PDB file of C-alpha atoms in Angstrom:
ATOM      1  CA  ARG A1397       5.095   2.511 -31.548  1.00 95.00           C
ATOM      2  CA  PHE A1398       7.049   5.711 -31.818  1.00 96.00           C
ATOM      3  CA  ALA A1399       8.149   6.918 -28.378  1.00 96.00           C
ATOM      4  CA  PRO A1400       9.824  10.345 -28.328  1.00 96.00           C
ATOM      5  CA  ASN A1401      10.803  12.112 -25.122  1.00 96.00           C
ATOM      6  CA  PRO A1402       9.283  15.607 -25.251  1.00 97.00           C
ATOM      7  CA  ASP A1403      12.388  17.200 -23.753  1.00 96.00           C
ATOM      8  CA  GLY A1404      13.160  18.703 -27.144  1.00 96.00           C
ATOM      9  CA  ALA A1405      11.961  18.994 -30.715  1.00 95.00           C
ATOM     10  CA  LEU A1406      12.335  16.160 -33.227  1.00 94.00           C
ATOM     11  CA  HIS A1407      15.777  15.921 -34.806  1.00 93.00           C
ATOM     12  CA  LEU A1408      16.762  14.071 -37.980  1.00 93.00           C
ATOM     13  CA  GLY A1409      17.526  10.819 -36.156  1.00 89.00           C
ATOM     14  CA  ASN A1410      14.212  10.349 -34.408  1.00 90.00           C
ATOM     15  CA  ALA A1411      12.313  11.785 -37.371  1.00 94.00           C
ATOM     16  CA  LYS A1412      13.844   8.973 -39.455  1.00 94.00           C
ATOM     17  CA  THR A1413      12.613   6.428 -36.904  1.00 94.00           C
ATOM     18  CA  ALA A1414       9.117   7.902 -37.053  1.00 96.00           C
ATOM     19  CA  ILE A1415       9.104   7.647 -40.865  1.00 96.00           C
ATOM     20  CA  ILE A1416      10.158   3.977 -40.712  1.00 95.00           C
ATOM     21  CA  CYS A1417       7.451   3.230 -38.112  1.00 95.00           C
ATOM     22  CA  ASP A1418       4.852   4.846 -40.335  1.00 96.00           C
ATOM     23  CA  ALA A1419       6.103   2.851 -43.334  1.00 96.00           C
ATOM     24  CA  TYR A1420       5.580  -0.396 -41.396  1.00 94.00           C
ATOM     25  CA  ARG A1421       2.096   0.759 -40.393  1.00 95.00           C
ATOM     26  CA  ARG A1422       1.153   1.356 -44.021  1.00 95.00           C
ATOM     27  CA  GLN A1423       2.810  -1.771 -45.406  1.00 96.00           C
ATOM     28  CA  TYR A1424       1.105  -4.129 -42.941  1.00 95.00           C
ATOM     29  CA  ARG A1425      -2.103  -2.102 -42.478  1.00 95.00           C
ATOM     30  CA  GLY A1426      -1.317  -1.874 -38.803  1.00 95.00           C
ATOM     31  CA  LYS A1427      -1.621   0.800 -36.173  1.00 96.00           C
ATOM     32  CA  LEU A1428       0.950   3.342 -35.064  1.00 97.00           C
ATOM     33  CA  ILE A1429       0.936   4.439 -31.443  1.00 97.00           C
ATOM     34  CA  LEU A1430       2.519   7.754 -30.510  1.00 98.00           C
ATOM     35  CA  ARG A1431       3.785   7.241 -26.957  1.00 98.00           C
ATOM     36  CA  PHE A1432       5.338  10.200 -25.178  1.00 98.00           C
ATOM     37  CA  ASP A1433       8.122   8.655 -23.105  1.00 97.00           C
ATOM     38  CA  ASP A1434       8.126  11.341 -20.427  1.00 97.00           C
ATOM     39  CA  THR A1435       8.878   9.654 -17.098  1.00 97.00           C
ATOM     40  CA  ASP A1436      12.147  11.431 -16.289  1.00 96.00           C
ATOM     41  CA  PRO A1437      11.275  14.455 -14.117  1.00 96.00           C
ATOM     42  CA  LYS A1438      14.864  15.220 -13.172  1.00 95.00           C
ATOM     43  CA  VAL A1439      17.452  14.872 -15.976  1.00 94.00           C
ATOM     44  CA  LYS A1440      15.704  14.731 -19.372  1.00 94.00           C
ATOM     45  CA  VAL A1441      12.798  16.855 -18.198  1.00 96.00           C
ATOM     46  CA  PRO A1442       9.897  17.303 -20.658  1.00 97.00           C
ATOM     47  CA  GLU A1443       8.539  20.711 -21.589  1.00 97.00           C
ATOM     48  CA  LYS A1444       4.905  21.376 -22.479  1.00 96.00           C
ATOM     49  CA  ARG A1445       5.711  23.036 -25.788  1.00 97.00           C
ATOM     50  CA  PHE A1446       7.479  19.958 -27.151  1.00 98.00           C
ATOM     51  CA  TYR A1447       4.417  17.705 -26.897  1.00 98.00           C
ATOM     52  CA  LYS A1448       2.764  20.069 -29.376  1.00 98.00           C
ATOM     53  CA  TRP A1449       5.859  20.587 -31.535  1.00 98.00           C
ATOM     54  CA  ILE A1450       6.423  16.859 -31.989  1.00 98.00           C
ATOM     55  CA  LYS A1451       2.860  16.300 -33.151  1.00 98.00           C
ATOM     56  CA  GLU A1452       3.078  19.254 -35.529  1.00 97.00           C
ATOM     57  CA  ASP A1453       6.321  17.913 -37.027  1.00 97.00           C
ATOM     58  CA  LEU A1454       4.899  14.406 -37.443  1.00 98.00           C
ATOM     59  CA  LYS A1455       1.932  15.855 -39.306  1.00 97.00           C
ATOM     60  CA  TRP A1456       4.308  17.891 -41.482  1.00 97.00           C
ATOM     61  CA  LEU A1457       6.131  14.636 -42.326  1.00 97.00           C
ATOM     62  CA  GLY A1458       2.816  13.102 -43.377  1.00 96.00           C
ATOM     63  CA  ILE A1459       2.804  10.621 -40.507  1.00 96.00           C
ATOM     64  CA  LYS A1460      -0.510   9.461 -39.089  1.00 94.00           C
ATOM     65  CA  TRP A1461      -0.899   7.783 -35.711  1.00 96.00           C
ATOM     66  CA  ASN A1462      -3.886   5.837 -34.419  1.00 96.00           C
ATOM     67  CA  ARG A1463      -3.512   6.430 -30.703  1.00 97.00           C
ATOM     68  CA  GLU A1464      -1.671   8.825 -28.420  1.00 98.00           C
ATOM     69  CA  ILE A1465      -0.267   7.760 -25.047  1.00 97.00           C
ATOM     70  CA  VAL A1466       1.388   9.962 -22.420  1.00 98.00           C
ATOM     71  CA  ALA A1467       3.427   7.789 -20.052  1.00 98.00           C
ATOM     72  CA  SER A1468       3.423  10.308 -17.185  1.00 98.00           C
ATOM     73  CA  LYS A1469      -0.377  10.001 -17.035  1.00 98.00           C
ATOM     74  CA  ARG A1470      -0.122   6.223 -16.536  1.00 98.00           C
ATOM     75  CA  LEU A1471       1.792   6.112 -13.248  1.00 98.00           C
ATOM     76  CA  LYS A1472      -1.018   4.277 -11.427  1.00 98.00           C
ATOM     77  CA  ILE A1473      -0.803   1.507 -14.033  1.00 98.00           C
ATOM     78  CA  TYR A1474       2.939   1.159 -13.464  1.00 98.00           C
ATOM     79  CA  TYR A1475       2.448   1.166  -9.674  1.00 98.00           C
ATOM     80  CA  LYS A1476      -0.122  -1.633  -9.996  1.00 98.00           C
ATOM     81  CA  HIS A1477       2.313  -3.827 -11.916  1.00 98.00           C
ATOM     82  CA  ALA A1478       5.150  -3.049  -9.501  1.00 98.00           C
ATOM     83  CA  GLU A1479       2.999  -4.243  -6.596  1.00 97.00           C
ATOM     84  CA  LYS A1480       2.062  -7.363  -8.541  1.00 98.00           C
ATOM     85  CA  LEU A1481       5.743  -8.170  -9.096  1.00 98.00           C
ATOM     86  CA  LEU A1482       6.506  -7.623  -5.402  1.00 98.00           C
ATOM     87  CA  LYS A1483       3.756 -10.055  -4.407  1.00 97.00           C
ATOM     88  CA  MET A1484       5.055 -12.564  -6.967  1.00 97.00           C
ATOM     89  CA  GLU A1485       8.522 -12.180  -5.351  1.00 97.00           C
ATOM     90  CA  LYS A1486       9.892 -11.037  -8.726  1.00 98.00           C
ATOM     91  CA  ALA A1487      10.927  -7.597  -7.451  1.00 98.00           C
ATOM     92  CA  TYR A1488      12.204  -6.042  -4.219  1.00 97.00           C
ATOM     93  CA  VAL A1489      12.851  -2.672  -2.627  1.00 98.00           C
ATOM     94  CA  CYS A1490      16.563  -2.123  -2.123  1.00 97.00           C
ATOM     95  CA  VAL A1491      18.092   0.330   0.369  1.00 96.00           C
ATOM     96  CA  CYS A1492      21.705  -0.839   0.012  1.00 92.00           C
ATOM     97  CA  ASP A1493      22.984   1.968  -2.248  1.00 81.00           C
ATOM     98  CA  ASP A1494      26.760   1.501  -2.865  1.00 80.00           C
ATOM     99  CA  LEU A1495      26.807  -1.849  -1.052  1.00 86.00           C
ATOM    100  CA  TRP A1496      24.454  -3.268  -3.684  1.00 87.00           C
ATOM    101  CA  LYS A1497      26.821  -2.360  -6.548  1.00 86.00           C
ATOM    102  CA  ARG A1498      29.732  -4.141  -4.894  1.00 88.00           C
ATOM    103  CA  MET A1499      27.619  -7.222  -4.201  1.00 90.00           C
ATOM    104  CA  ARG A1500      26.214  -7.236  -7.732  1.00 89.00           C
ATOM    105  CA  ASP A1501      29.703  -7.180  -9.217  1.00 89.00           C
ATOM    106  CA  ASN A1502      30.585 -10.180  -7.016  1.00 90.00           C
ATOM    107  CA  ASN A1503      27.411 -12.086  -8.016  1.00 91.00           C
ATOM    108  CA  GLU A1504      26.081 -11.825  -4.456  1.00 91.00           C
ATOM    109  CA  GLU A1505      22.577 -11.123  -3.155  1.00 92.00           C
ATOM    110  CA  CYS A1506      22.035  -7.938  -1.191  1.00 91.00           C
ATOM    111  CA  PRO A1507      20.296  -8.214   2.233  1.00 93.00           C
ATOM    112  CA  CYS A1508      17.077  -6.741   0.786  1.00 95.00           C
ATOM    113  CA  ARG A1509      16.562  -9.310  -1.955  1.00 94.00           C
ATOM    114  CA  ASN A1510      14.879 -12.072   0.036  1.00 93.00           C
ATOM    115  CA  LEU A1511      12.907 -10.163   2.643  1.00 96.00           C
ATOM    116  CA  ASP A1512       9.357 -11.481   2.920  1.00 95.00           C
ATOM    117  CA  VAL A1513       6.553 -10.026   0.802  1.00 97.00           C
ATOM    118  CA  LYS A1514       4.943  -8.068   3.654  1.00 97.00           C
ATOM    119  CA  LYS A1515       8.197  -6.226   4.344  1.00 97.00           C
ATOM    120  CA  GLN A1516       8.701  -5.573   0.626  1.00 98.00           C
ATOM    121  CA  VAL A1517       5.218  -4.093   0.244  1.00 97.00           C
ATOM    122  CA  LYS A1518       5.729  -2.005   3.392  1.00 97.00           C
ATOM    123  CA  ARG A1519       8.978  -0.648   1.959  1.00 98.00           C
ATOM    124  CA  TRP A1520       7.269   0.044  -1.370  1.00 98.00           C
ATOM    125  CA  LYS A1521       4.628   2.150   0.395  1.00 97.00           C
ATOM    126  CA  LYS A1522       7.379   3.916   2.299  1.00 98.00           C
ATOM    127  CA  MET A1523       8.876   5.016  -1.032  1.00 98.00           C
ATOM    128  CA  PHE A1524       5.810   7.252  -1.402  1.00 97.00           C
ATOM    129  CA  ARG A1525       5.766   8.477   2.194  1.00 94.00           C
ATOM    130  CA  GLY A1526       8.954   8.110   4.163  1.00 93.00           C
ATOM    131  CA  PHE A1527      12.028   7.357   2.090  1.00 96.00           C
ATOM    132  CA  LYS A1528      13.816  10.268   0.461  1.00 96.00           C
ATOM    133  CA  GLU A1529      15.507  10.474  -2.922  1.00 96.00           C
ATOM    134  CA  GLY A1530      18.418   8.049  -3.153  1.00 94.00           C
ATOM    135  CA  GLU A1531      17.377   6.018  -0.101  1.00 96.00           C
ATOM    136  CA  ALA A1532      15.428   3.264  -1.889  1.00 97.00           C
ATOM    137  CA  VAL A1533      14.791   1.836  -5.351  1.00 97.00           C
ATOM    138  CA  LEU A1534      12.609  -0.993  -6.598  1.00 98.00           C
ATOM    139  CA  ARG A1535      14.602  -3.652  -8.453  1.00 98.00           C
ATOM    140  CA  ILE A1536      13.584  -6.459 -10.793  1.00 98.00           C
ATOM    141  CA  LYS A1537      14.980  -9.845  -9.779  1.00 97.00           C
ATOM    142  CA  THR A1538      17.077 -11.346 -12.553  1.00 96.00           C
ATOM    143  CA  ASN A1539      20.106 -13.636 -12.758  1.00 94.00           C
ATOM    144  CA  LEU A1540      22.893 -12.411 -10.469  1.00 94.00           C
ATOM    145  CA  HIS A1541      25.356 -14.462 -12.520  1.00 94.00           C
ATOM    146  CA  HIS A1542      24.413 -12.887 -15.846  1.00 94.00           C
ATOM    147  CA  PRO A1543      27.599 -12.060 -17.805  1.00 94.00           C
ATOM    148  CA  ASN A1544      26.371  -8.497 -18.307  1.00 94.00           C
ATOM    149  CA  PRO A1545      26.327  -6.747 -14.882  1.00 93.00           C
ATOM    150  CA  ALA A1546      23.827  -4.171 -16.217  1.00 93.00           C
ATOM    151  CA  LEU A1547      21.218  -6.936 -16.456  1.00 94.00           C
ATOM    152  CA  ARG A1548      21.585  -8.057 -12.848  1.00 95.00           C
ATOM    153  CA  ASP A1549      18.654  -6.913 -10.679  1.00 96.00           C
ATOM    154  CA  TRP A1550      18.160  -3.684 -12.585  1.00 96.00           C
ATOM    155  CA  ALA A1551      16.356  -0.689 -11.084  1.00 96.00           C
ATOM    156  CA  ALA A1552      12.724  -0.166 -12.103  1.00 98.00           C
ATOM    157  CA  PHE A1553      11.528   2.705  -9.849  1.00 98.00           C
ATOM    158  CA  ARG A1554      13.245   5.544  -8.063  1.00 98.00           C
ATOM    159  CA  ILE A1555      12.314   8.474  -5.849  1.00 98.00           C
ATOM    160  CA  VAL A1556      12.499  12.071  -7.075  1.00 97.00           C
ATOM    161  CA  ASN A1557      11.858  14.546  -4.269  1.00 95.00           C
ATOM    162  CA  LYS A1558      11.306  17.619  -6.417  1.00 92.00           C
ATOM    163  CA  SER A1559       9.750  16.721  -9.741  1.00 94.00           C
ATOM    164  CA  LYS A1560      10.360  19.260 -12.500  1.00 94.00           C
ATOM    165  CA  HIS A1561       7.762  17.553 -14.694  1.00 96.00           C
ATOM    166  CA  PRO A1562       5.219  19.946 -16.256  1.00 95.00           C
ATOM    167  CA  LEU A1563       2.318  17.460 -16.014  1.00 95.00           C
ATOM    168  CA  ASN A1564       2.924  15.430 -12.863  1.00 95.00           C
ATOM    169  CA  LYS A1565       4.616  16.166  -9.527  1.00 95.00           C
ATOM    170  CA  ALA A1566       4.675  12.553  -8.318  1.00 97.00           C
ATOM    171  CA  LYS A1567       7.460  11.341  -6.026  1.00 97.00           C
ATOM    172  CA  VAL A1568       7.949   7.764  -7.294  1.00 98.00           C
ATOM    173  CA  TRP A1569       8.776   7.324 -10.979  1.00 98.00           C
ATOM    174  CA  PRO A1570       9.323   4.297 -13.224  1.00 98.00           C
ATOM    175  CA  LEU A1571      12.581   4.114 -15.091  1.00 97.00           C
ATOM    176  CA  PHE A1572      12.616   3.876 -18.877  1.00 94.00           C
ATOM    177  CA  ASN A1573      12.780   0.093 -19.172  1.00 96.00           C
ATOM    178  CA  PHE A1574       9.934  -0.614 -16.778  1.00 98.00           C
ATOM    179  CA  ALA A1575       7.449   1.863 -18.261  1.00 98.00           C
ATOM    180  CA  SER A1576       8.352   0.876 -21.829  1.00 97.00           C
ATOM    181  CA  ALA A1577       7.991  -2.863 -21.210  1.00 97.00           C
ATOM    182  CA  ILE A1578       4.656  -2.544 -19.394  1.00 98.00           C
ATOM    183  CA  ASP A1579       3.173  -0.283 -22.061  1.00 98.00           C
ATOM    184  CA  ASP A1580       4.427  -2.412 -24.955  1.00 97.00           C
ATOM    185  CA  HIS A1581       2.736  -5.412 -23.344  1.00 97.00           C
ATOM    186  CA  LEU A1582      -0.552  -3.689 -22.482  1.00 97.00           C
ATOM    187  CA  LEU A1583      -0.787  -1.938 -25.861  1.00 96.00           C
ATOM    188  CA  SER A1584       0.029  -5.146 -27.790  1.00 95.00           C
ATOM    189  CA  ILE A1585       3.002  -3.594 -29.564  1.00 95.00           C
ATOM    190  CA  THR A1586       4.443  -6.011 -32.123  1.00 92.00           C
ATOM    191  CA  THR A1587       7.183  -3.977 -33.800  1.00 89.00           C
ATOM    192  CA  ILE A1588       9.767  -1.664 -32.238  1.00 90.00           C
ATOM    193  CA  ILE A1589      12.397   0.209 -34.251  1.00 88.00           C
ATOM    194  CA  ARG A1590      15.497   1.034 -32.203  1.00 84.00           C
ATOM    195  CA  GLY A1591      19.233   1.497 -32.559  1.00 81.00           C
ATOM    196  CA  GLN A1592      21.930  -0.928 -31.473  1.00 84.00           C
ATOM    197  CA  GLU A1593      22.711   1.316 -28.502  1.00 85.00           C
ATOM    198  CA  HIS A1594      19.456   0.041 -26.963  1.00 87.00           C
ATOM    199  CA  ALA A1595      20.520  -3.643 -27.011  1.00 90.00           C
ATOM    200  CA  THR A1596      20.828  -3.848 -23.214  1.00 93.00           C
ATOM    201  CA  ASN A1597      17.538  -1.984 -22.754  1.00 93.00           C
ATOM    202  CA  GLU A1598      15.879  -4.439 -25.125  1.00 94.00           C
ATOM    203  CA  ASP A1599      17.129  -7.387 -23.035  1.00 94.00           C
ATOM    204  CA  LYS A1600      15.762  -5.811 -19.845  1.00 95.00           C
ATOM    205  CA  GLN A1601      12.385  -5.123 -21.400  1.00 95.00           C
ATOM    206  CA  LYS A1602      12.080  -8.603 -22.911  1.00 94.00           C
ATOM    207  CA  PHE A1603      12.914 -10.119 -19.526  1.00 93.00           C
ATOM    208  CA  LEU A1604      10.169  -8.156 -17.813  1.00 93.00           C
TER     209      LEU A1604
END
């Protein structure tokens, strides 16, 4: 899969990645999925024109894709899997803010981590109607003693009060690693080309 964020036009770096993805598709007679990674409605905000520009540039490069996915149109799928993880006690809704960071760094559980499932689901629903931006996040339960603090109970969903997204004005949004991991699983992605700077992201996604 090739997963550009349509917050800008293709540059040489991600164009190179697209070319390599297409080469793998041709060599192994596989399928290339174009997945617009557009679930950041606040910082790296997509623009409508770039969805079109990216596809035009890929065609100019001679790249063919078999399926097109727009992540921001799949929020209900991500919500479904978040609820499943809550009910499996593999995720929790955290309201600790700065307290959580201090506890994480000391390998300690925050007070939210082991609340019962009913309370977790109630908090999850409150993220859509009740909590405001910055008041709650959904976290994936991992190993609180992992040597890399970034991999300890990482955030999977957050609240954005005023979405700047051109296609969706939702309030609750999946973070990059959650949406990517769910889609890669559901779409049966076998090969991902990424730079070394994504090593921690790769570990998070593999865990999920």
